[in-house]
Coordinates of C-alpha atoms and ligand atoms in Angstrom, one line a residue:
M109 CA -15.2 46.2 38.5
M110 CA -18.5 45.1 36.9
R111 CA -19.9 46.6 34.1
P112 CA -23.8 47.6 33.8
N113 CA -24.4 44.4 31.8
G114 CA -22.7 42.2 34.4
S115 CA -19.8 41.3 32.5
E116 CA -16.2 42.0 34.1
P117 CA -13.8 44.1 31.8
G118 CA -11.5 41.8 30.0
R119 CA -13.2 38.7 30.4
E120 CA -16.7 39.5 28.7
R121 CA -18.1 36.7 26.4
R122 CA -20.0 37.5 23.3
G123 CA -22.8 39.7 23.2
S124 CA -21.7 42.3 26.0
G125 CA -23.8 45.0 24.1
G126 CA -26.5 44.5 26.7
W127 CA -27.2 40.6 26.3
A128 CA -27.8 40.4 30.2
D129 CA -30.4 42.7 30.2
V130 CA -32.3 41.2 27.2
L131 CA -31.9 37.9 28.6
A132 CA -33.0 38.9 31.9
H133 CA -36.6 40.1 30.4
E134 CA -36.7 37.7 27.6
Q135 CA -36.3 34.2 29.4
H136 CA -37.5 32.3 26.1
L137 CA -34.2 33.5 24.4
V138 CA -31.5 31.3 23.7
A139 CA -28.4 32.4 25.6
P140 CA -25.3 33.7 23.1
G141 CA -23.6 30.7 22.4
S142 CA -26.0 28.1 23.5
E143 CA -26.9 27.9 19.7
W144 CA -24.4 25.4 19.2
R145 CA -25.4 23.1 22.2
S146 CA -25.2 19.3 21.7
A147 CA -23.3 16.4 23.3
L148 CA -20.7 16.3 20.8
W149 CA -20.2 20.3 21.2
A150 CA -19.7 19.5 25.0
V151 CA -16.9 17.1 24.2
A152 CA -15.2 19.4 21.4
S153 CA -15.4 22.7 23.6
E154 CA -14.1 20.9 26.4
Q155 CA -10.9 19.8 24.5
F156 CA -10.6 23.1 23.0
N157 CA -11.0 25.1 26.2
S158 CA -8.5 22.8 28.1
A159 CA -5.9 23.2 25.7
A160 CA -6.5 27.0 25.4
D161 CA -6.1 26.9 29.4
R162 CA -2.4 25.4 28.8
L163 CA -1.7 28.0 26.3
D164 CA -3.0 30.8 28.4
L165 CA -5.0 32.2 25.6
D166 CA -6.7 35.7 26.3
P167 CA -10.4 35.1 27.0
Q168 CA -11.6 37.6 24.4
V169 CA -9.2 35.7 21.7
R170 CA -10.6 32.3 23.1
V171 CA -14.4 33.0 22.3
R172 CA -13.6 34.6 19.2
L173 CA -11.8 31.1 18.1
L174 CA -14.4 28.9 19.7
D175 CA -17.8 29.6 18.2
P176 CA -18.3 29.0 14.7
R177 CA -18.0 31.9 12.4
R178 CA -20.9 31.1 10.3
A179 CA -23.8 28.8 9.9
L180 CA -26.9 28.3 7.6
T181 CA -29.9 26.3 8.5
V182 CA -32.0 25.3 5.5
N183 CA -35.4 23.8 5.2
F184 CA -36.6 22.5 1.8
P185 CA -38.9 20.3 -0.2
V186 CA -38.0 17.1 -1.9
R187 CA -40.4 15.1 -4.0
R188 CA -40.5 11.5 -2.9
D189 CA -40.9 8.7 -5.5
N190 CA -44.8 8.4 -4.7
G191 CA -45.4 12.2 -5.5
D192 CA -45.3 13.0 -1.9
I193 CA -43.5 16.3 -0.9
E194 CA -41.3 15.9 2.4
I195 CA -39.5 18.9 3.9
F196 CA -36.0 18.1 5.1
T197 CA -33.8 20.3 7.5
G198 CA -30.1 20.8 6.5
Y199 CA -27.0 22.4 7.7
R200 CA -23.8 24.1 7.0
V201 CA -21.5 25.3 9.5
Q202 CA -18.2 27.1 8.9
H203 CA -16.2 27.3 12.1
T204 CA -13.2 29.5 11.2
L205 CA -12.6 32.1 8.3
A206 CA -9.2 33.2 9.4
I207 CA -7.2 30.8 7.2
G208 CA -8.4 30.4 3.3
P209 CA -11.8 28.8 2.6
T210 CA -13.5 26.1 4.7
K211 CA -13.5 22.4 4.4
G212 CA -15.4 19.5 5.8
G213 CA -17.9 16.7 4.7
I214 CA -21.5 16.4 4.4
R215 CA -23.4 13.8 6.2
Y216 CA -27.0 12.2 5.8
A217 CA -28.1 10.9 9.1
P218 CA -31.3 11.0 11.4
G219 CA -29.2 12.6 14.4
V220 CA -27.4 15.5 12.1
S221 CA -28.0 18.8 14.1
L222 CA -26.8 22.4 14.5
G223 CA -25.0 21.5 17.6
E224 CA -23.5 18.0 15.8
C225 CA -22.1 20.0 12.9
A226 CA -20.7 22.8 15.1
A227 CA -18.5 20.3 16.9
L228 CA -17.6 18.7 13.7
A229 CA -16.7 21.9 12.1
L230 CA -14.5 22.8 15.3
W231 CA -12.5 19.3 14.9
M232 CA -12.1 19.9 11.1
T233 CA -10.6 23.3 12.0
I234 CA -8.0 21.5 14.5
K235 CA -7.2 18.8 11.9
C236 CA -6.8 21.3 9.1
A237 CA -4.7 23.8 11.3
L238 CA -2.4 20.8 12.6
L239 CA -1.6 19.3 9.1
G240 CA -0.8 23.0 7.7
L241 CA -3.6 23.1 5.4
P242 CA -4.8 26.4 4.2
F243 CA -8.5 25.6 5.3
G244 CA -10.7 26.5 8.5
G245 CA -13.2 23.8 9.2
A246 CA -16.7 23.3 8.4
K247 CA -19.3 20.5 8.3
G248 CA -22.6 20.2 7.0
G249 CA -25.6 17.7 6.5
V250 CA -29.1 16.6 6.1
R251 CA -31.2 15.4 8.8
C252 CA -32.6 12.0 7.3
D253 CA -32.7 8.5 7.2
P254 CA -30.6 7.7 4.1
T255 CA -31.4 4.1 4.0
R256 CA -35.3 4.7 3.4
L257 CA -34.5 7.0 0.4
S258 CA -34.0 5.7 -3.1
P259 CA -31.2 6.5 -5.2
A260 CA -33.5 9.1 -7.1
E261 CA -34.6 10.5 -4.0
L262 CA -31.0 10.8 -2.7
E263 CA -30.0 12.6 -5.9
R264 CA -33.2 15.1 -5.7
L265 CA -32.3 15.8 -1.9
T266 CA -28.5 16.2 -2.7
R267 CA -29.1 18.5 -5.7
R268 CA -31.8 20.8 -3.6
Y269 CA -29.5 20.7 -0.6
T270 CA -26.5 22.2 -2.5
S271 CA -28.6 24.9 -4.4
E272 CA -29.8 25.9 -0.7
I273 CA -26.3 26.0 0.6
F274 CA -25.0 27.6 -2.8
P275 CA -24.7 31.3 -1.4
I276 CA -22.1 30.2 1.1
I277 CA -19.9 27.3 -0.7
G278 CA -17.6 27.3 -3.7
P279 CA -14.0 26.5 -4.3
D280 CA -12.8 29.9 -2.7
R281 CA -15.2 29.8 -0.1
D282 CA -16.2 26.5 1.4
I283 CA -15.2 23.1 -0.1
P284 CA -17.4 20.1 0.8
A285 CA -16.7 16.3 0.9
P286 CA -18.1 13.0 1.6
D287 CA -19.0 12.0 5.0
M288 CA -21.4 9.4 6.7
A289 CA -23.8 8.0 3.9
T290 CA -22.3 10.2 1.1
G291 CA -19.5 9.2 -1.3
E292 CA -18.3 9.5 -4.9
R293 CA -21.8 9.4 -6.2
E294 CA -23.1 12.3 -4.0
M295 CA -19.9 14.5 -4.6
A296 CA -20.7 13.8 -8.5
W297 CA -24.3 15.2 -8.1
F298 CA -23.0 17.8 -5.6
M299 CA -20.1 19.0 -8.2
D300 CA -22.8 19.0 -11.0
T301 CA -25.3 21.1 -9.4
Y302 CA -23.0 23.6 -8.4
S303 CA -21.6 23.7 -11.9
Q304 CA -25.3 24.3 -13.4
Q305 CA -25.5 27.2 -11.2
V306 CA -22.5 28.8 -12.4
G307 CA -22.8 28.0 -15.8
H308 CA -19.6 25.9 -16.2
G309 CA -17.6 23.0 -14.7
V310 CA -16.1 23.3 -11.3
P311 CA -14.5 20.4 -10.2
E312 CA -12.7 22.0 -7.5
S313 CA -15.7 23.1 -5.8
V314 CA -16.0 19.7 -4.0
T315 CA -13.6 16.8 -3.1
G316 CA -14.0 12.9 -2.7
K317 CA -15.2 13.0 -6.7
P318 CA -14.9 10.1 -9.0
V319 CA -11.3 10.3 -10.6
V320 CA -12.9 10.9 -14.2
L321 CA -14.6 14.0 -12.7
G322 CA -11.2 15.3 -11.3
G323 CA -11.0 13.0 -8.2
T324 CA -7.3 12.4 -7.0
A325 CA -5.7 8.8 -7.6
G326 CA -4.9 7.3 -4.1
R327 CA -8.0 8.9 -2.4
Q328 CA -9.6 5.6 -1.3
A329 CA -6.4 4.3 0.6
A330 CA -5.2 7.5 1.9
T331 CA -7.0 7.6 5.4
G332 CA -5.5 4.0 6.1
L333 CA -2.2 5.0 4.4
G334 CA -2.1 8.2 6.8
V335 CA -2.6 5.9 9.8
V336 CA 0.3 3.6 8.9
F337 CA 2.9 6.5 8.0
S338 CA 2.4 7.9 11.5
L339 CA 2.3 4.6 13.1
E340 CA 5.5 3.6 11.4
T341 CA 7.3 6.7 12.6
L342 CA 6.0 6.8 16.0
V343 CA 7.0 3.2 16.6
E344 CA 10.5 4.2 15.7
R345 CA 10.6 7.2 17.9
L346 CA 9.3 5.2 20.8
G347 CA 12.4 2.6 19.9
W348 CA 10.4 -0.4 19.1
R349 CA 10.4 -2.2 15.7
L350 CA 7.2 -2.6 13.8
A351 CA 7.8 -6.0 12.7
G352 CA 6.6 -8.3 15.2
Q353 CA 4.2 -5.8 17.0
R354 CA 0.9 -7.5 17.7
V355 CA -1.8 -5.6 16.6
A356 CA -5.8 -5.5 17.0
I357 CA -8.0 -3.6 14.5
Q358 CA -11.7 -2.9 15.1
G359 CA -13.4 -2.2 11.8
F360 CA -12.5 -3.6 8.2
G361 CA -13.8 -1.0 5.9
N362 CA -12.1 1.7 3.9
V363 CA -9.9 2.5 6.6
G364 CA -9.4 -0.6 8.7
A365 CA -8.7 -3.1 5.7
V366 CA -6.1 -0.8 4.3
V367 CA -4.1 -0.6 7.7
A368 CA -4.5 -4.4 8.2
G369 CA -3.0 -5.0 4.9
E370 CA -0.1 -2.1 5.0
L371 CA 0.9 -3.3 8.5
S372 CA 0.9 -7.0 7.8
R373 CA 3.2 -6.1 4.7
R374 CA 5.5 -4.4 7.0
G375 CA 5.9 -7.6 9.1
A376 CA 3.5 -6.7 12.0
S377 CA 1.2 -9.5 13.2
I378 CA -2.6 -8.6 13.0
V379 CA -4.0 -11.0 16.0
A380 CA -7.5 -9.6 16.1
L381 CA -10.0 -8.1 13.5
A382 CA -13.7 -6.9 13.8
D383 CA -16.6 -5.9 11.7
V384 CA -20.1 -5.2 12.4
A385 CA -21.1 -8.9 12.5
G386 CA -18.5 -10.0 14.7
G387 CA -14.8 -10.4 15.5
I388 CA -12.0 -12.9 14.8
V389 CA -8.8 -13.6 16.9
A390 CA -5.6 -15.6 16.1
P391 CA -2.8 -15.0 18.7
N392 CA -0.3 -16.0 16.2
G393 CA -1.5 -13.9 13.7
L394 CA -4.1 -13.8 10.7
D395 CA -3.0 -14.2 7.0
I396 CA -4.5 -10.8 5.7
D397 CA -4.6 -11.8 2.0
A398 CA -6.6 -14.7 3.1
V399 CA -9.0 -12.7 5.0
H400 CA -9.5 -10.2 2.4
A401 CA -10.4 -13.3 0.3
W402 CA -12.8 -14.7 2.6
V403 CA -14.6 -11.2 3.1
A404 CA -14.8 -10.8 -0.8
E405 CA -16.8 -14.0 -0.7
H406 CA -18.7 -14.1 2.3
R407 CA -18.9 -10.3 3.0
F408 CA -18.1 -10.6 6.8
L409 CA -15.0 -11.7 9.0
R410 CA -17.2 -14.2 11.0
G411 CA -16.2 -17.9 10.2
F412 CA -12.8 -17.2 8.7
P413 CA -11.1 -20.7 9.2
G414 CA -8.3 -21.2 12.0
A415 CA -9.6 -18.1 13.9
E416 CA -11.2 -18.1 17.4
P417 CA -14.9 -15.9 17.2
K418 CA -15.1 -12.9 19.2
T419 CA -17.7 -10.2 19.8
Q420 CA -17.2 -6.6 18.0
N421 CA -16.0 -5.2 21.2
G422 CA -14.1 -8.2 22.5
V423 CA -11.5 -7.6 20.0
L424 CA -10.6 -4.2 22.2
E425 CA -9.7 -6.2 25.0
V426 CA -7.4 -8.9 23.2
P427 CA -3.5 -9.0 24.5
C428 CA -2.0 -7.0 21.8
D429 CA 0.7 -3.9 21.6
I430 CA -1.1 -1.5 19.3
L431 CA -5.0 -1.3 19.3
I432 CA -6.6 0.3 16.2
P433 CA -10.2 1.4 16.5
A434 CA -11.0 2.0 12.9
A435 CA -15.0 1.7 13.2
L436 CA -17.2 4.1 15.1
E437 CA -17.2 6.6 17.6
A438 CA -17.4 6.0 21.4
Q439 CA -15.9 2.3 21.5
I440 CA -13.3 2.7 24.2
T441 CA -15.4 3.9 27.1
A442 CA -15.1 4.1 31.2
E443 CA -16.5 0.5 31.2
N444 CA -13.9 -1.2 28.9
A445 CA -10.7 1.1 29.4
P446 CA -9.5 -0.4 32.6
R447 CA -9.4 -3.8 30.5
L448 CA -7.5 -2.8 27.5
Q449 CA -4.4 -5.0 27.2
C450 CA -2.2 -2.8 24.8
R451 CA 0.5 -0.5 24.8
L452 CA -0.5 2.0 22.4
V453 CA -3.8 3.1 21.1
V454 CA -4.0 4.6 17.4
E455 CA -7.3 6.4 16.9
A456 CA -8.0 5.7 12.9
A457 CA -11.7 6.1 13.5
N458 CA -13.1 9.7 14.4
G459 CA -13.8 10.1 18.5
P460 CA -13.7 6.3 19.2
T461 CA -12.5 7.2 23.0
T462 CA -14.7 8.9 25.4
P463 CA -13.3 11.5 27.5
E464 CA -13.6 9.4 30.7
A465 CA -11.8 6.7 28.9
D466 CA -9.2 8.9 27.8
R467 CA -8.6 9.7 31.4
I468 CA -8.4 6.2 32.5
L469 CA -5.9 5.6 29.7
T470 CA -3.7 8.3 30.7
D471 CA -3.5 7.1 34.3
R472 CA -2.6 3.5 33.1
R473 CA 0.1 5.0 30.9
I474 CA -1.4 3.6 27.6
N475 CA -0.5 6.5 25.0
V476 CA -3.2 7.6 22.5
L477 CA -2.3 8.7 19.1
P478 CA -5.4 11.0 18.7
D479 CA -7.8 11.0 15.6
V480 CA -7.0 14.6 14.4
L481 CA -3.5 13.4 13.7
A482 CA -3.8 9.5 13.2
N483 CA -6.6 9.8 10.4
A484 CA -5.7 13.0 8.9
G485 CA -4.2 11.6 5.4
G486 CA -7.9 11.6 4.5
V487 CA -8.3 15.1 4.7
T488 CA -4.6 15.8 3.3
V489 CA -5.5 14.2 0.1
S490 CA -8.7 15.8 -0.4
Y491 CA -6.5 19.1 0.0
L492 CA -4.2 17.7 -2.8
E493 CA -7.2 16.9 -4.8
W494 CA -8.4 20.6 -4.6
V495 CA -4.8 21.8 -5.6
Q496 CA -4.9 19.4 -8.6
D497 CA -8.1 20.6 -9.8
Q498 CA -7.2 24.1 -9.3
Q499 CA -3.7 23.6 -11.6
K500 CA -5.7 21.2 -13.8
Y501 CA -2.7 18.9 -13.6
F502 CA -2.9 15.6 -12.0
W503 CA -0.5 13.5 -10.2
D504 CA -0.2 9.5 -9.6
A505 CA -1.1 7.6 -6.5
D506 CA 2.4 7.5 -5.6
E507 CA 3.3 10.9 -5.6
V508 CA 0.0 12.0 -3.6
A509 CA 0.9 9.3 -1.2
Q510 CA 4.5 10.9 -0.6
R511 CA 3.3 14.4 -0.5
M512 CA 0.5 13.3 2.1
R513 CA 3.3 11.5 4.2
G514 CA 5.4 14.6 4.2
Q515 CA 2.6 16.5 5.7
V516 CA 1.5 13.8 8.0
L517 CA 5.0 13.2 9.4
E518 CA 5.7 16.9 10.1
A519 CA 2.5 17.2 12.0
L520 CA 3.5 14.0 14.2
D521 CA 6.8 15.7 14.9
R522 CA 5.2 18.9 16.1
V523 CA 2.9 17.0 18.3
L524 CA 5.6 14.5 19.8
T525 CA 7.8 17.4 20.2
L526 CA 5.5 19.7 22.1
A527 CA 4.3 16.7 24.2
D528 CA 7.7 16.2 25.5
E529 CA 8.5 19.6 26.0
R530 CA 5.2 20.4 27.9
G531 CA 4.8 16.8 29.5
V532 CA 1.3 16.7 28.0
T533 CA -0.8 14.0 26.2
W534 CA -0.4 13.6 22.5
R535 CA -4.1 14.5 22.1
M536 CA -3.6 17.8 24.2
A537 CA -0.3 18.7 22.2
A538 CA -2.2 18.1 19.0
Q539 CA -4.9 20.7 19.8
M540 CA -2.2 23.0 21.1
V541 CA -0.3 23.0 17.9
A542 CA -3.6 23.6 16.1
I543 CA -5.0 26.4 18.3
Q544 CA -1.7 28.1 18.4
R545 CA -1.9 28.3 14.3
F546 CA -5.2 29.3 14.1
A547 CA -4.9 31.7 16.8
E548 CA -2.0 33.4 15.4
A549 CA -3.9 33.6 11.7
A550 CA -6.8 35.4 13.6
R551 CA -4.7 37.8 15.7
L552 CA -2.5 38.8 12.3
R553 CA -5.7 39.5 10.6
A554 CA -7.0 41.3 13.5
V555 CA -10.6 42.8 13.9
Y556 CA -12.2 44.5 10.9
P557 CA -13.1 47.4 11.0
Ligands
NAD852 P1 -16.5 1.7 6.5 O1 -17.9 2.0 6.5 O2 -15.9 1.6 5.2 O3 -16.1 1.0 7.3 C1 -16.4 0.7 8.7 C2 -16.1 -0.7 9.4 O4 -16.7 -0.9 10.7 C3 -16.9 -1.9 8.7 O5 -16.0 -3.0 8.7 C4 -17.8 -2.2 9.5 O6 -18.6 -3.6 9.5 C5 -17.2 -2.0 10.8 N1 -18.1 -1.7 12.0 C6 -19.3 -1.0 12.0 N2 -20.0 -1.0 13.2 C7 -19.1 -1.8 14.0 C8 -19.3 -2.2 15.4 N3 -20.0 -2.0 16.3 N4 -18.0 -3.2 15.9 C9 -17.1 -3.7 15.1 N5 -17.1 -2.9 13.7 C10 -17.9 -2.2 13.3 O7 -16.0 3.2 7.3 P2 -14.3 3.8 7.0 O8 -14.4 4.7 6.0 O9 -13.5 2.8 7.1 O10 -14.4 4.7 8.5 C11 -14.2 4.0 9.6 C12 -13.7 5.3 10.7 O11 -13.0 6.1 10.3 C13 -15.1 6.2 10.9 O12 -14.7 6.7 12.3 C14 -14.8 7.4 9.8 O13 -15.1 8.6 10.5 C15 -13.1 7.3 10.1 N6 -12.5 8.1 9.0 C16 -12.7 7.9 7.8 C17 -12.1 8.3 6.7 C18 -12.2 8.0 5.3 O14 -11.5 8.5 4.5 N7 -12.8 7.0 4.9 C19 -11.3 9.5 6.8 C20 -11.1 10.0 8.3 C21 -12.0 9.2 9.6

């Protein structure tokens, strides 16, 4: 039976309180749920929906879990160095409020939008739930080109953005962290601005801070180490030996350089590396200490003696056992996926594989360890920073790494076990484990009032 507003009982989407009638007359209105529309949201919600299908999630629960719970858009003025006033637009999206405060980075980039933040916030919910962290996901940012802003302008922008979103953030509400074009410096400004507003220092209001302001030991290497911890255990479960595996890595920054060094120390052979300026290949393995020294002196990998040059994307296609994209999103595409010559892909970067490429890799039986699991060491150590700040008691880098390792390996075990039981990919299993967790939290909290 259809209801007067056109929705079927039990299958209604949000806004069944007469929305269909309103929309019929007001064509200019955005349909409920379309506020979040963006290319990234389409990918994130498709992943969510296919995992929700497998879990047979009730449609009413599903729509309650998928759309972000809270979003704030702010337009605010910033004084440029030449005295001009420029208006910037910023966002903060909090995806799930069912489990503790929300957590997620802040990015400065020209493409930042409500829809992009919504997708990234949903992925943060998935990552936190998968790792068993007591957070929902969030994401925020300011639409700007950070390369055309001076340090003084960036400081004014960061401080004003912090004050604008102040009503919805805080150590028990929503805890920001660095993302694209933000780092320790911006987090220090952020923490200071928040603290000025409340009248005392609140280091736990943000993570990714400098250590002297309450940042954690071991944060810098955390994401790369997390990749290596999960890979070590995964390889063992597959019955392979890590020593002797041939590894190709795209990206030699915070994440890629740590992964290359740690894997090489464990006996793996790094046969190809790439950065933004180009790639290098050595089928018998690169000397990673020598590569570090070369990059310290020459900035880029190109020209490294004894290695064959390759393009940035060419390294994705070299023969190897394990391919680790650790640079940008959308690097493994429908175009190059048929040519990959690896046995396993480990997504150290966020979103490096497009959905079409993912299907090709599944058909080719190349397993993919998904980003939400492979690079979750970073958010786990952010959580440990927040914990240390709350208790005003700090651990050394070893203790931080061991605690993170335990949490990452537990998540890995759950994902591999569920994937085996249900015959699904690791990406699907990771989504299912996470969605089950926050769906249960939302169910138990029920509906208020
Ligand atoms: P980074 O800026 O330190 O390093 C990026 C590296 O990629 C650099 O070596 C750069 O030269 C290289 N690169 C850029 N464009 C390239 C291209 N077209 N081809 C080949 N190489 C290219 O960044 P990062 O912190 O190492 O982050 C890398 C990835 O890991 C990103 O996707 C990021 O979202 C993800 N990630 C990072 C963290 C973290 O804690 N840093 C946490 C989770 C996920």
